[in-house]
Amino acid sequence: MKEEEIRPGNLMAENSKLHAKDVAEILIRRKEFKKIACPACESKKQKFAFKKDGFNFAVCLKCGTLFINPRPSRELLADFYKNSRSIRHWSDKIFPASEKQRRSQIFYPRAKRIIGLCKKFKIKNGVLADIGAGFGTFCQEVKKLNFFKEIIAIEPSKKLAQVCRQKGIFVIEEMAENVNLEKIDVVTSFELLEHLFWPKNFLCALSKNMSKNSLFILTTPNIRGFDLLTLGELSNNIKGPNHLNYFHPGSISLLLEGCGFEVVEVLTPGKLDAELVRKKILQDDPGIFLNRPFIRHILVDKWKSVGNSFQHFLADNNLSSHLWVVAKKK
Ligand SMILES: [Zn+2]
């Protein structure tokens, strides 16, 4: 998989401009930002990490989670998601332009991995519910594989719920926190946690609504993964107010365990870390790490011969920034 296939460069450049306008609007309401404790361990001991696009990032001194603090209030975030030009542009332009590639490169492998994990943990092939199903592409792909008896999309956006229905997927048009999940065998949530004001509320509500021993599988960025740790604030993934929370395998496990889950597997099957860092080096972005000769040697001079195996090494050793967590309801 290449980044250009899922994030076409020309559209992404346009999206960045729209995002800058969105950010300018939200920063005018800075007085409504709220200060929080660490979203993973709730420690109040934290230090300033860096400022990017007007947002302060703090790192928890106890568990190492990185998070925006202070952050836009829940109300401000709701307004942002309702009115954001960059998100509308993503839905109207970027997703449709890249859906075909995303389907084969992201959603199909994701569906296969979910089924593999269900087999591994001997989960009944009954009902799967996907929280924040969006355009329903994952639901479609997992449905095609004929493993689960039933697939349910949980999607609170009216517009997206309609898109899912048009694709023949059963939809519950509701916030996941309000859905009874007792009859669900597997709950999935892809790239959602990093967007939430206070993820603990979401996770505890979920756990309360699920049945014992059912599986919860989530993905989120890993702040201790190669590209995020190397690039830090230079990473395009470090992006407020969209992404507020950056966990790592240890801190996400701590959070889940505190919400009634038992973490049974952590994996980082990322494919893009090496390419993302390589791109920044080639763009000659500033940043002291990028001038480190060994990283440059691997990612530029030796790219053709070792780039692939370096990425595999990261993925195989939980060192990629793309984190998967498999948890069981206790
Ligand atoms: Zn912490």
Coordinates of N, CA and C and ligand atoms in Angstrom, one line a residue, residues 38-43 60-65 67 251 254, ligand 1:
C38 N -5.0 13.1 32.5 CA -4.6 12.2 31.4 C -5.8 11.3 31.1
P39 N -6.1 11.2 29.8 CA -7.3 10.4 29.4 C -7.1 8.9 29.6
A40 N -5.8 8.5 29.8 CA -5.6 7.0 30.0 C -5.6 6.7 31.5
C41 N -4.7 7.4 32.3 CA -4.5 7.0 33.7 C -5.1 8.0 34.7
E42 N -5.6 9.1 34.2 CA -6.2 10.2 35.0 C -5.3 10.9 35.9
S43 N -4.0 10.7 35.7 CA -3.0 11.5 36.5 C -3.0 12.9 36.1
C60 N 1.6 12.8 29.5 CA 1.4 12.4 30.9 C 2.7 11.9 31.5
L61 N 3.1 12.4 32.7 CA 4.3 12.0 33.3 C 4.3 10.6 33.9
K62 N 3.0 10.1 34.1 CA 2.9 8.8 34.7 C 2.9 7.7 33.6
C63 N 2.1 7.9 32.6 CA 1.9 6.8 31.6 C 2.4 7.1 30.2
G64 N 2.8 8.3 29.9 CA 3.3 8.6 28.6 C 2.3 8.9 27.5
T65 N 1.1 8.9 27.8 CA 0.1 9.3 26.8 C 0.2 10.7 26.4
F67 N -1.6 14.1 24.7 CA -3.0 14.5 24.5 C -3.1 16.0 24.4
S251 N -0.7 2.2 27.7 CA -1.7 3.1 28.3 C -3.1 2.8 27.9
L254 N -4.2 -0.1 30.1 CA -4.6 0.4 31.4 C -6.0 1.0 31.4
Ligands
ZN1 ZN -1.4 8.9 32.1

